[in-house]
Amino acid sequence: MILKSNIAENLYQFFNYTGFANVTFGHIVMILIGLLFIYLAIKKDWEPLLLIPIGFGMIIGNIPLFPGMQVGIYEDGSVLNILYQGVRRGFYPPLIFLGIGAMTDFSALISNPKLLLVGAAAQFGIFAAYAGALALGFTPAEAGAIGIIGGADGPTAIFLSGKLAPDLIGAISVSAYSYMALVPVIQPPIMRLLTTKKERLIRMAAPRPVSQQEKIVFPIVGFLITAFIVPSGIPLLGMLFFGNLLKESGVTRRLAETARGPLNDIVVILIGVTVGCSTQADKFLQGSSILIFALGAASFIVATFCGVLFCKILNLFLKEGKKLNPLIGNSGVSAVPDSARVSYVQGLKYDPTNFLLMHAMGPNVAGVIGSAVAAGILLGFLS
Amino acid sequence: MKKILSVFTLASLLLLSNASFAQSPVDIRINEVQVSNTNGIEDEHGDKCGWIELFNTAFGMVDVAGFYITDDKANPTKYMIPKGNPATQIPLRRYFVLYADGNPAAGVFHMNFTLDGVRDLYLYSTDGKTLLDEIHIPADIAENRSYGRVVDGRGAHEPLNWSKQSYRKSHEDSLIPEDGGFGVLDHPTPGQTNATKAVETKSEKMKQQDPYGGILAMIAMSVVFLCLIILYLCFRSIGKRAIKKQQAEKAAKQAPKAAAVSANPSNVDEEIVAAIAIACHLYQNGQSVDSGIHDVESNVLTFNQDLLRNSPWGARNLTLKQDPRN
């Protein structure tokens, strides 16, 4: 009899530790969102390298836990918590920027440097979202972290939200990556809306060949200029340009390959899965997350709008033959290389012989620099 | 060239010598002093005495072991902060308190002089020569009041002796009161910040100054554009130079050829000559396979791969590596 009651008691105790005893409606919703991410990544091929780690991370993070077992991502000293420090303290994003630098070819930008300005114009989205977030009652620090979603740069969004609004990291980063995956859906209607058929057919002159010397000078001068103006952006800008120097110097091929290959892959895995884990239902399923998603969408729309519009304004001052095809304006949104690919696809739609990819890569990489600079400014003002 | 190199090396060394002080003795300040203490902090024996608070202004740890504190400039090594105690490692933006009871036997951080009647205090580096900071205490401070920096670590009575310090002073002067940043503090705060009033965060200040985000947006976008415009101008000029250089190189390459061709029109490229010769040969000897002028030779044994007639099991060329170098 005593044995039976002991067994029952132990079984009951064990049941209390299981996920079934602790599950809530929120957990189920978040697990379903995680599964949706995985589905979109596999079936629709939307940013699979990010959505699969984030999606599975969501599932990991939303397995209902009995608190105090030192396994949850928010429990000090747990394995997931230690891995999460890369997000929380912001050392994954600079490493990803190192990889981006090592895989990015800035030739298009160097051959036509006025494309840098298009990249700058697209950063308006960040500050539109910032103003919107303030109007919705977020604090300036939170608004800054939300605004950076408009930079369309996942690592930058994680870096800034880790510093300015750690409680919102999950919502901000998932929002940023979701909209980056949705760039092919969000941008084309805005591009069509703002351009005439004649403008879409503009052919841009082929970029001139860029010498090795110019490619080496670019990361050094680029870093010195941007870092002296915005020192708070050093972690991102420094790693971006350093990675690019590894690539272009021609004598550090092994280091460049490691930075853009294995190292980048490792960090992408860790950042994806830990960001996913951080979206625990009790922290993620809040009214503020819905607002963040709405502001994120608005910032992407404004950024695309401003990029395309800026191209059109710039064309007013450019001679015939040097005009920009405004379809590359959306690429100022620094979702590399997706937004450039959108320009390319849209360009081909209207003229199958007009290849805009190389031209669009200019504002695209300028957008990366621009969003890192903007993040540095927000950090300087608000942290 | 040698001159430029030596100037560059010298400048680098100077910069490095200055940079080597980063997060070092130069970052330590005498932050607060209490001469008369009857109802404040107690030492480990429960006694009340005067005290000196040091503050680490850096964003990295600084070890103050071996530093000297004195009230007499002629005797800069009067009291040395003991070495070998981990408590002397002051973390970033933190404080360190020394008891000025004139009784070093009472504990590790008990100084060998009291602050009674002391008007000047000096902090020296481990060499006993480099003056790091000084503080001049007014005579009329009431009992249980302290004297120090109104804002932690900011301000200086005298310009300090290192170039970096003078830079820092000028940099920080904009942030401190006009009286040098020192004052009598109503509430002594040993080991804690001297700012007893709640400090607004940057975010809170921004909310008051710019509730709609317009000012920040304008400034930030201007800075983003400024950065990228400077980069644009820079690379436009670099690009122009590169284009000129490329054109000059191209012209330099083409010049001897052009000169040779103009001097002797028959001196054309060998490949062109070969192509013309082959074309003439083919034309004169017929162009069909039957004419024999083509690249399929008769009566020559060749290996011809024919996978269709053999099963993969029998085809050795499929079971062996085609090219060992691949």
XYZ file of C-alpha atoms in Angstrom:
709
model
C 0.000 0.000 0.000
C 2.815 2.361 1.006
C 4.749 1.290 -2.084
C 1.766 2.123 -4.271
C 1.358 5.540 -2.742
C 5.104 6.207 -3.098
C 5.004 5.230 -6.755
C 1.946 7.395 -7.327
C 3.567 10.299 -5.557
C 6.759 9.971 -7.574
C 4.831 9.637 -10.799
C 2.843 12.722 -9.911
C 6.068 14.550 -9.094
C 7.563 13.432 -12.400
C 4.447 14.548 -14.238
C 4.837 18.005 -12.704
C 8.290 18.229 -14.267
C 7.068 17.351 -17.741
C 6.145 19.814 -20.424
C 2.558 18.548 -20.405
C 1.993 19.771 -16.861
C 3.450 23.220 -17.536
C 2.205 23.902 -21.048
C 0.220 27.046 -21.735
C -1.661 28.305 -24.760
C 1.235 30.699 -25.426
C 3.726 27.842 -25.669
C 1.567 26.089 -28.254
C 1.232 29.277 -30.303
C 4.983 29.888 -30.274
C 5.743 26.275 -31.231
C 3.331 26.649 -34.138
C 5.063 29.870 -35.215
C 8.381 28.029 -35.068
C 6.966 25.268 -37.250
C 5.645 27.898 -39.664
C 9.146 29.392 -39.948
C 10.593 25.970 -40.708
C 7.853 25.352 -43.290
C 8.484 28.706 -44.993
C 12.216 28.058 -45.061
C 11.902 24.585 -46.597
C 8.894 24.981 -48.851
C 9.204 28.612 -49.916
C 12.986 28.873 -49.596
C 12.647 32.125 -47.607
C 15.976 32.805 -45.855
C 16.395 29.131 -44.873
C 19.777 29.706 -43.253
C 18.096 31.959 -40.720
C 14.526 30.794 -40.495
C 15.389 27.173 -39.780
C 17.676 27.959 -36.795
C 15.237 30.608 -35.526
C 12.221 28.371 -36.070
C 13.773 25.422 -34.294
C 15.092 27.757 -31.600
C 11.500 28.894 -31.031
C 10.482 25.307 -30.484
C 13.397 24.720 -28.088
C 12.661 27.894 -26.170
C 8.979 27.156 -25.807
C 9.131 23.670 -24.406
C 7.389 24.272 -21.075
C 9.865 24.016 -18.234
C 9.620 23.524 -14.536
C 11.479 26.623 -13.340
C 14.792 26.312 -11.541
C 16.206 23.345 -13.443
C 18.982 25.532 -14.901
C 18.105 24.697 -18.481
C 16.044 27.674 -19.671
C 17.631 30.417 -21.710
C 16.850 33.035 -19.081
C 18.275 30.981 -16.177
C 21.764 32.116 -15.221
C 24.468 29.591 -15.957
C 22.416 27.264 -18.156
C 24.011 26.175 -21.432
C 21.467 28.104 -23.470
C 21.972 31.144 -21.273
C 25.718 31.025 -21.870
C 25.191 30.769 -25.631
C 22.634 33.569 -25.410
C 25.249 35.921 -23.977
C 26.573 36.321 -27.516
C 23.279 37.979 -28.365
C 22.728 39.695 -25.041
C 26.198 41.176 -24.831
C 26.412 41.675 -28.563
C 29.453 39.699 -29.619
C 27.781 37.595 -32.317
C 26.753 40.524 -34.557
C 30.286 41.899 -35.047
C 31.476 38.387 -35.933
C 28.728 38.138 -38.538
C 29.797 41.521 -39.871
C 33.317 40.118 -40.176
C 31.901 37.367 -42.379
C 29.804 39.815 -44.388
C 32.885 41.966 -44.975
C 34.878 38.943 -46.091
C 32.223 37.884 -48.600
C 31.193 41.298 -49.936
C 32.583 42.715 -53.136
C 32.465 46.500 -52.920
C 33.525 46.902 -56.580
C 30.104 48.125 -57.711
C 30.180 50.805 -55.062
C 33.768 51.825 -55.718
C 33.170 52.103 -59.469
C 30.066 54.244 -58.950
C 30.396 55.893 -55.520
C 27.249 57.990 -55.856
C 25.353 54.782 -55.101
C 26.515 55.351 -51.512
C 23.975 58.152 -51.264
C 21.137 55.822 -52.228
C 22.207 53.577 -49.340
C 22.063 56.584 -47.024
C 18.572 57.626 -48.163
C 17.120 54.222 -47.351
C 18.035 54.732 -43.686
C 15.059 57.087 -43.350
C 13.041 53.983 -42.538
C 14.926 53.620 -39.256
C 13.984 57.070 -38.055
C 10.414 56.860 -39.293
C 9.997 53.736 -37.166
C 11.767 55.504 -34.291
C 9.262 58.376 -34.423
C 6.403 55.902 -34.772
C 7.572 53.917 -31.750
C 7.803 57.091 -29.665
C 4.275 58.002 -30.699
C 3.098 54.556 -29.604
C 4.528 55.071 -26.141
C 7.856 53.242 -26.267
C 10.793 54.857 -24.459
C 13.440 56.493 -26.693
C 15.854 53.605 -26.045
C 13.223 51.033 -27.012
C 12.182 53.164 -29.988
C 15.794 53.271 -31.186
C 16.054 49.490 -30.968
C 12.757 49.066 -32.821
C 13.691 51.656 -35.440
C 16.794 49.747 -36.473
C 14.540 47.046 -37.936
C 14.224 49.508 -40.837
C 17.926 49.035 -41.485
C 16.971 45.515 -42.615
C 20.074 44.179 -41.016
C 19.562 41.318 -38.575
C 22.949 41.481 -36.806
C 22.680 45.254 -36.399
C 19.159 44.912 -34.993
C 20.348 42.300 -32.496
C 23.409 44.348 -31.560
C 21.425 47.507 -30.900
C 18.469 45.913 -29.157
C 20.899 44.014 -26.902
C 22.308 47.352 -25.781
C 19.186 49.528 -25.749
C 16.239 47.240 -25.047
C 17.310 43.728 -24.024
C 13.748 42.742 -23.152
C 12.664 43.307 -26.734
C 15.495 41.389 -28.430
C 13.307 38.438 -29.352
C 10.519 40.461 -30.943
C 12.905 42.853 -32.714
C 15.187 40.224 -34.161
C 12.373 37.918 -35.275
C 10.635 40.904 -36.836
C 13.827 42.017 -38.622
C 14.560 38.571 -40.017
C 10.946 37.970 -40.983
C 10.767 41.148 -43.008
C 14.162 40.442 -44.561
C 12.709 37.148 -45.748
C 9.665 39.021 -47.026
C 11.648 41.594 -49.028
C 10.583 40.002 -52.352
C 6.963 40.437 -51.269
C 7.102 43.897 -49.660
C 9.279 45.838 -52.064
C 8.043 45.236 -55.655
C 4.619 46.934 -55.265
C 6.271 50.049 -53.827
C 8.851 50.057 -56.629
C 6.131 49.781 -59.258
C 4.063 52.444 -57.572
C 6.849 54.999 -57.592
C 8.334 54.448 -61.048
C 7.154 55.003 -64.603
C 7.666 52.446 -67.345
C 10.230 54.723 -68.958
C 12.232 54.930 -65.731
C 12.193 51.174 -65.281
C 13.813 50.789 -68.693
C 16.777 53.056 -67.940
C 20.007 51.303 -68.758
C 22.928 52.089 -66.555
C 26.477 52.184 -67.887
C 28.481 49.057 -67.129
C 30.613 49.525 -64.004
C 34.261 50.189 -64.754
C 36.810 47.606 -63.677
C 38.140 48.425 -60.227
C 41.818 47.975 -59.466
C 43.099 45.859 -56.602
C 44.626 48.963 -55.065
C 41.240 50.691 -54.886
C 39.704 47.600 -53.328
C 42.380 47.584 -50.626
C 42.074 51.296 -49.933
C 38.275 51.148 -49.603
C 38.006 49.266 -46.281
C 40.815 51.278 -44.706
C 39.535 54.708 -45.728
C 35.930 53.642 -45.230
C 36.605 52.560 -41.681
C 38.656 55.609 -40.768
C 36.001 58.023 -42.020
C 32.970 56.297 -40.542
C 34.619 55.376 -37.242
C 35.973 58.859 -36.623
C 32.510 60.326 -37.179
C 30.602 57.624 -35.290
C 32.973 55.867 -32.855
C 30.075 54.038 -31.225
C 29.707 52.032 -34.434
C 33.234 50.620 -34.155
C 32.276 47.011 -33.311
C 30.180 46.658 -36.453
C 32.067 48.942 -38.821
C 35.461 47.714 -37.671
C 34.622 44.088 -38.268
C 32.869 44.772 -41.582
C 35.817 46.640 -43.059
C 38.369 44.334 -41.459
C 36.666 41.342 -43.058
C 36.704 43.120 -46.387
C 40.395 43.914 -46.053
C 41.089 40.227 -45.395
C 39.299 39.461 -48.643
C 40.862 42.167 -50.774
C 44.410 42.223 -49.466
C 45.096 39.098 -51.485
C 47.535 37.738 -48.914
C 45.114 36.514 -46.232
C 43.020 34.181 -48.296
C 42.831 31.556 -45.541
C 41.633 34.061 -42.964
C 39.051 35.484 -45.359
C 37.778 32.011 -46.178
C 37.463 31.165 -42.489
C 35.688 34.447 -41.752
C 33.133 34.073 -44.514
C 32.863 30.300 -44.245
C 33.119 28.234 -41.081
C 33.220 31.116 -38.592
C 30.243 32.844 -40.170
C 28.302 29.584 -40.298
C 28.972 28.845 -36.639
C 27.851 32.286 -35.550
C 24.766 32.164 -37.780
C 23.786 28.861 -36.186
C 24.312 30.190 -32.664
C 22.637 33.526 -33.249
C 19.674 31.960 -35.006
C 18.978 29.280 -32.481
C 19.475 31.507 -29.414
C 17.343 34.313 -30.843
C 14.661 31.729 -31.508
C 15.003 30.389 -27.957
C 14.672 33.870 -26.530
C 11.125 34.134 -27.833
C 9.586 32.409 -24.843
C 5.844 32.775 -24.898
C 5.604 34.815 -21.695
C 8.120 37.339 -23.051
C 7.163 37.295 -26.721
C 3.376 37.084 -26.816
C 2.631 40.585 -25.710
C 0.922 43.579 -27.218
C 4.293 45.249 -27.667
C 5.434 42.469 -30.031
C 2.497 43.131 -32.335
C 3.341 46.828 -32.325
C 6.981 46.010 -33.064
C 5.943 43.881 -36.047
C 3.716 46.697 -37.335
C 6.499 49.256 -36.906
C 8.963 46.907 -38.595
C 6.703 46.628 -41.638
C 6.276 50.394 -41.731
C 10.016 50.963 -41.520
C 10.685 48.578 -44.437
C 8.059 50.333 -46.520
C 9.425 53.807 -45.730
C 13.004 52.669 -46.377
C 12.077 51.249 -49.785
C 10.007 54.324 -50.583
C 12.858 56.699 -49.705
C 15.466 54.685 -51.592
C 13.470 54.644 -54.830
C 12.418 58.268 -54.453
C 16.004 59.358 -53.811
C 17.105 57.709 -57.072
C 14.464 59.691 -58.905
C 15.556 62.928 -57.239
C 19.196 62.166 -58.005
C 18.273 61.593 -61.654
C 17.104 65.199 -61.878
C 20.730 66.266 -61.460
C 22.390 63.586 -63.564
C 23.186 63.824 -67.249
C 21.604 61.516 -69.787
C 23.573 58.286 -69.906
C 24.552 58.601 -66.253
C 21.047 58.341 -64.832
C 20.190 55.654 -62.299
C 17.453 53.130 -62.813
C 15.175 53.840 -59.815
C 14.510 50.121 -59.500
C 17.840 49.887 -57.677
C 16.653 52.352 -55.009
C 15.049 49.606 -52.931
C 18.485 47.999 -52.539
C 19.510 50.719 -50.112
C 17.611 48.572 -47.631
C 20.571 46.507 -46.591
C 19.053 43.032 -46.775
C 22.062 41.634 -48.633
C 21.665 40.345 -51.299
C 17.886 39.876 -51.328
C 16.927 43.463 -52.021
C 19.504 43.656 -54.835
C 17.996 40.485 -56.249
C 14.569 42.116 -56.151
C 15.924 45.029 -58.235
C 17.415 42.550 -60.676
C 14.224 40.529 -61.059
C 12.059 43.615 -61.428
C 14.467 45.056 -64.011
C 14.321 41.858 -66.067
C 10.529 41.942 -65.989
C 10.448 45.148 -67.960
C 13.524 44.561 -70.112
C 14.911 41.006 -70.250
C 18.292 42.347 -71.377
C 18.698 44.920 -68.593
C 20.771 43.313 -65.840
C 20.644 45.472 -62.725
C 22.203 43.102 -60.212
C 25.694 44.600 -60.216
C 24.311 48.134 -60.027
C 21.940 47.194 -57.216
C 24.754 45.672 -55.166
C 26.208 49.194 -54.771
C 23.368 50.688 -52.721
C 22.895 47.317 -51.072
C 26.340 47.273 -49.481
C 26.122 51.030 -48.894
C 22.985 50.227 -46.907
C 25.010 47.884 -44.696
C 27.458 50.695 -43.962
C 24.608 53.179 -43.515
C 22.671 51.008 -41.085
C 25.809 50.332 -39.028
C 26.459 54.082 -38.871
C 22.822 54.723 -37.893
C 23.085 52.072 -35.173
C 26.208 53.772 -33.856
C 24.411 57.112 -33.745
C 21.410 55.672 -31.907
C 23.732 53.952 -29.464
C 25.609 57.194 -28.860
C 22.428 59.174 -28.246
C 20.361 56.693 -26.302
C 22.539 54.247 -24.347
C 61.964 59.149 -47.869
C 64.128 58.269 -44.879
C 63.184 61.559 -43.252
C 59.486 60.855 -43.717
C 59.956 57.369 -42.316
C 61.804 58.608 -39.246
C 59.204 61.333 -38.594
C 56.456 58.743 -38.959
C 58.216 56.365 -36.558
C 58.752 59.140 -34.029
C 55.123 60.221 -34.235
C 53.988 56.631 -33.822
C 56.193 56.198 -30.764
C 54.841 59.392 -29.241
C 51.300 58.282 -29.866
C 52.031 54.867 -28.447
C 53.687 56.308 -25.356
C 50.573 58.366 -24.763
C 48.234 55.513 -25.540
C 50.038 53.265 -23.115
C 48.459 55.229 -20.266
C 44.988 54.179 -21.340
C 43.194 52.646 -18.361
C 46.158 53.248 -16.134
C 47.182 55.466 -13.203
C 46.082 58.520 -15.120
C 42.459 57.474 -14.692
C 42.469 57.592 -10.890
C 41.131 60.654 -9.052
C 40.847 61.735 -5.438
C 37.073 61.873 -5.515
C 35.989 62.730 -1.994
C 37.582 63.476 1.352
C 36.121 63.692 4.849
C 38.287 65.313 7.492
C 35.993 65.134 10.487
C 33.810 62.072 10.841
C 31.795 61.521 14.007
C 28.593 59.925 12.751
C 29.530 58.419 9.391
C 31.416 55.414 8.084
C 33.132 53.094 10.548
C 36.252 51.049 9.952
C 36.477 47.318 10.605
C 36.966 48.003 14.326
C 33.876 50.195 14.569
C 35.927 53.396 14.828
C 35.107 56.580 12.987
C 37.867 58.569 11.349
C 38.604 60.727 8.316
C 38.848 59.008 4.966
C 39.876 59.488 1.353
C 37.946 58.079 -1.577
C 39.626 57.310 -4.906
C 37.601 56.892 -8.087
C 38.501 54.974 -11.227
C 37.268 57.090 -14.142
C 38.256 54.474 -16.729
C 36.096 51.801 -18.302
C 38.589 49.124 -17.316
C 40.115 47.933 -14.050
C 43.051 49.895 -12.561
C 45.286 48.610 -9.770
C 46.258 51.337 -7.286
C 48.700 49.169 -5.318
C 51.947 51.084 -4.853
C 50.389 54.517 -5.427
C 51.374 57.237 -2.999
C 49.208 59.693 -1.099
C 50.684 62.621 0.699
C 49.797 65.949 2.247
C 53.296 67.261 1.669
C 54.610 67.802 -1.836
C 58.160 67.683 -0.517
C 57.514 64.142 0.698
C 55.569 62.499 -2.133
C 56.023 58.948 -0.842
C 54.588 59.588 2.609
C 51.983 56.821 2.417
C 52.016 53.945 -0.045
C 48.851 51.992 -0.782
C 49.809 48.415 0.143
C 50.607 45.909 -2.564
C 49.457 42.308 -2.728
C 45.819 42.900 -1.833
C 43.264 42.252 -4.566
C 41.040 45.006 -3.147
C 43.397 47.574 -4.699
C 42.181 46.547 -8.144
C 39.443 49.110 -8.667
C 36.884 47.941 -11.220
C 35.631 50.325 -13.895
C 33.853 53.403 -12.559
C 34.178 52.197 -8.970
C 35.522 53.592 -5.684
C 38.222 52.748 -3.160
C 38.277 54.077 0.401
C 41.307 54.575 2.653
C 40.985 55.349 6.365
C 43.054 58.348 7.452
C 43.434 57.454 11.141
C 47.223 57.649 11.327
C 47.348 54.030 12.484
C 48.570 51.657 9.759
C 48.638 48.824 12.280
C 44.825 48.962 12.488
C 44.366 47.337 9.102
C 45.557 47.094 5.534
C 44.068 50.314 4.243
C 44.692 52.533 7.236
C 46.950 55.446 6.377
C 49.931 56.619 8.384
C 48.636 60.174 8.784
C 45.354 61.812 9.677
C 43.574 64.591 7.831
C 43.408 66.940 10.830
C 44.589 70.304 9.626
C 45.411 68.963 6.183
C 44.668 71.406 3.379
C 46.288 69.724 0.383
C 46.335 66.135 -0.707
C 48.368 64.729 -3.576
C 48.140 61.408 -5.380
C 51.335 60.105 -6.955
C 51.908 57.192 -9.285
C 53.961 54.135 -8.320
C 57.193 55.915 -9.240
C 56.587 58.458 -6.484
C 57.269 61.285 -8.926
C 54.356 61.514 -11.303
C 51.611 63.647 -9.863
C 48.242 62.163 -10.806
C 45.791 64.343 -8.940
C 45.520 66.857 -6.155
C 42.793 68.295 -4.007
C 42.771 71.448 -1.877
C 40.463 71.177 1.098
C 38.877 74.401 2.400
C 39.498 75.212 6.067
C 35.903 75.909 6.960
C 34.241 72.565 6.296
C 31.695 71.701 8.983
C 31.844 68.467 10.935
C 30.474 65.406 9.178
C 30.540 67.087 5.792
C 32.819 65.933 3.032
C 34.589 67.741 0.219
C 35.115 66.466 -3.288
C 34.020 66.355 -6.868
C 30.391 67.200 -7.448
C 30.313 64.827 -10.412
C 32.411 61.695 -9.898
C 35.887 62.019 -11.364
C 35.261 65.311 -13.132
C 37.121 68.577 -12.725
C 40.616 69.418 -11.524
C 42.141 72.051 -9.250
C 45.309 72.251 -11.293
C 46.162 71.341 -14.829
C 47.744 67.930 -14.623
C 51.116 67.171 -15.987
C 50.429 64.788 -18.824
C 49.238 65.881 -22.208
C 46.437 63.351 -22.052
C 45.285 64.788 -18.748
C 45.189 68.310 -20.091
C 43.144 67.039 -23.021
C 40.804 65.282 -20.666
C 40.476 68.332 -18.508
C 39.561 70.542 -21.422
C 37.206 67.889 -22.712
C 35.461 67.503 -19.404
C 35.398 71.180 -18.509
C 32.294 71.598 -20.593
C 30.518 69.154 -18.321
C 31.457 70.506 -14.900
C 30.600 73.588 -12.858
C 32.768 76.663 -13.373
C 34.354 76.411 -9.914
C 36.492 73.462 -11.037
C 33.914 70.870 -10.189
C 34.675 70.685 -6.437
C 32.422 71.531 -3.558
C 31.328 70.751 -0.016
C 29.052 67.725 -0.113
C 26.132 67.699 2.304
C 25.982 63.922 2.430
C 29.306 62.068 2.639
C 29.199 59.043 0.347
C 32.312 56.871 0.913
C 32.486 54.120 -1.692
C 29.492 55.499 -3.564
C 28.708 58.147 -6.121
C 28.825 61.770 -5.001
C 25.743 62.554 -7.046
C 23.009 61.997 -4.494
C 20.273 63.301 -6.757
C 18.704 60.917 -9.259
C 20.521 61.125 -12.577
C 18.535 61.145 -15.777
C 19.494 58.575 -18.370
C 20.220 59.664 -21.930
C 16.984 58.069 -23.001
C 14.982 60.053 -20.404
C 16.692 63.280 -21.405
C 15.952 62.545 -25.040
C 12.294 61.964 -24.229
C 12.061 65.431 -22.734
C 14.094 67.212 -25.381
C 12.743 65.427 -28.412
C 9.360 63.817 -27.676
C 8.497 63.210 -31.350
C 11.899 62.017 -32.523
C 12.262 64.730 -35.159
C 15.493 66.220 -33.829
C 17.218 62.869 -33.473
C 16.035 61.805 -36.919
C 17.346 65.006 -38.460
C 20.723 64.821 -36.706
C 21.168 61.118 -37.326
C 20.239 61.277 -41.001
C 22.576 64.242 -41.438
C 25.388 62.228 -39.885
C 24.623 59.167 -42.024
C 24.624 61.338 -45.136
C 27.752 63.164 -43.993
C 29.615 59.867 -43.561
C 28.558 58.527 -46.908
C 29.041 61.855 -48.731
C 32.619 62.034 -47.446
C 33.141 58.440 -48.571
C 31.581 59.329 -51.930
C 33.849 62.349 -52.439
C 36.844 60.354 -51.347
C 36.193 57.487 -53.706
C 35.162 59.740 -56.545
C 38.592 61.340 -56.454
C 40.332 57.993 -55.935
C 38.313 56.589 -58.852
C 39.260 59.485 -61.101
C 42.909 58.962 -60.313
C 42.562 55.234 -60.931
C 40.902 55.865 -64.306
C 43.672 58.270 -65.291
C 46.281 55.762 -64.189
C 44.597 52.963 -66.128
C 44.403 55.136 -69.223
C 48.047 56.124 -68.901
C 49.098 52.479 -68.506
C 47.011 51.485 -71.496
C 48.463 54.265 -73.563
C 51.972 53.308 -72.461
C 51.343 49.705 -73.517
C 49.876 50.638 -76.848
C 52.458 53.294 -77.711
C 55.360 50.962 -78.722
C 52.998 48.740 -80.736
C 51.494 51.685 -82.529
C 54.944 53.077 -83.209
C 56.117 49.727 -84.585
C 53.060 49.376 -86.787
C 53.388 52.879 -88.144
C 57.130 52.366 -88.777
C 56.610 49.037 -90.520
C 53.018 48.297 -91.565
C 53.919 44.654 -92.266
C 54.873 44.132 -88.576
C 51.435 42.949 -87.443
C 50.502 40.625 -84.635
C 51.728 37.016 -85.127
C 48.333 35.569 -84.204
C 46.678 37.628 -86.916
C 49.237 36.408 -89.436
C 48.634 32.784 -88.392
C 44.858 33.185 -88.639
C 45.129 34.720 -92.118
C 47.492 31.949 -93.248
C 45.150 29.167 -92.035
C 42.178 30.851 -93.654
C 44.032 31.108 -96.979
C 45.205 27.476 -96.728
C 41.674 26.206 -96.103
C 40.285 28.348 -98.866
C 42.840 27.314 -101.473
C 42.696 23.549 -100.660
C 38.977 23.218 -100.318
C 36.823 23.337 -97.162
C 35.086 19.950 -97.106
C 36.079 16.854 -95.075
C 36.641 14.977 -98.345
C 39.335 17.364 -99.389
C 41.480 16.070 -96.517
C 42.094 19.443 -94.908
C 40.534 18.977 -91.510
C 41.417 17.717 -88.070
C 40.166 14.107 -88.356
C 43.125 12.056 -89.500
C 42.716 8.768 -91.396
C 44.725 5.616 -90.515
C 45.399 6.813 -86.990
C 44.524 4.569 -84.031
C 42.470 6.395 -81.402
C 40.656 5.465 -78.169
C 36.988 6.119 -78.385
C 34.842 6.004 -75.220
C 31.758 3.887 -75.820
C 29.883 3.346 -72.583
C 26.676 2.122 -74.145
C 28.053 -1.263 -75.157
C 29.560 -2.057 -71.756
C 27.843 -2.421 -68.449
C 29.306 -0.251 -65.690
C 30.695 -3.449 -64.114
C 32.754 -4.143 -67.187
C 33.780 -0.593 -67.889
C 37.121 -0.153 -66.231
C 37.189 3.498 -67.021
C 34.273 3.933 -64.588
C 35.847 1.937 -61.790
C 39.148 3.753 -61.915
C 39.796 7.344 -61.133
C 39.983 9.264 -64.387
C 42.724 11.600 -63.368
C 44.744 10.950 -60.236
C 45.404 14.673 -59.832
C 41.695 15.444 -59.377
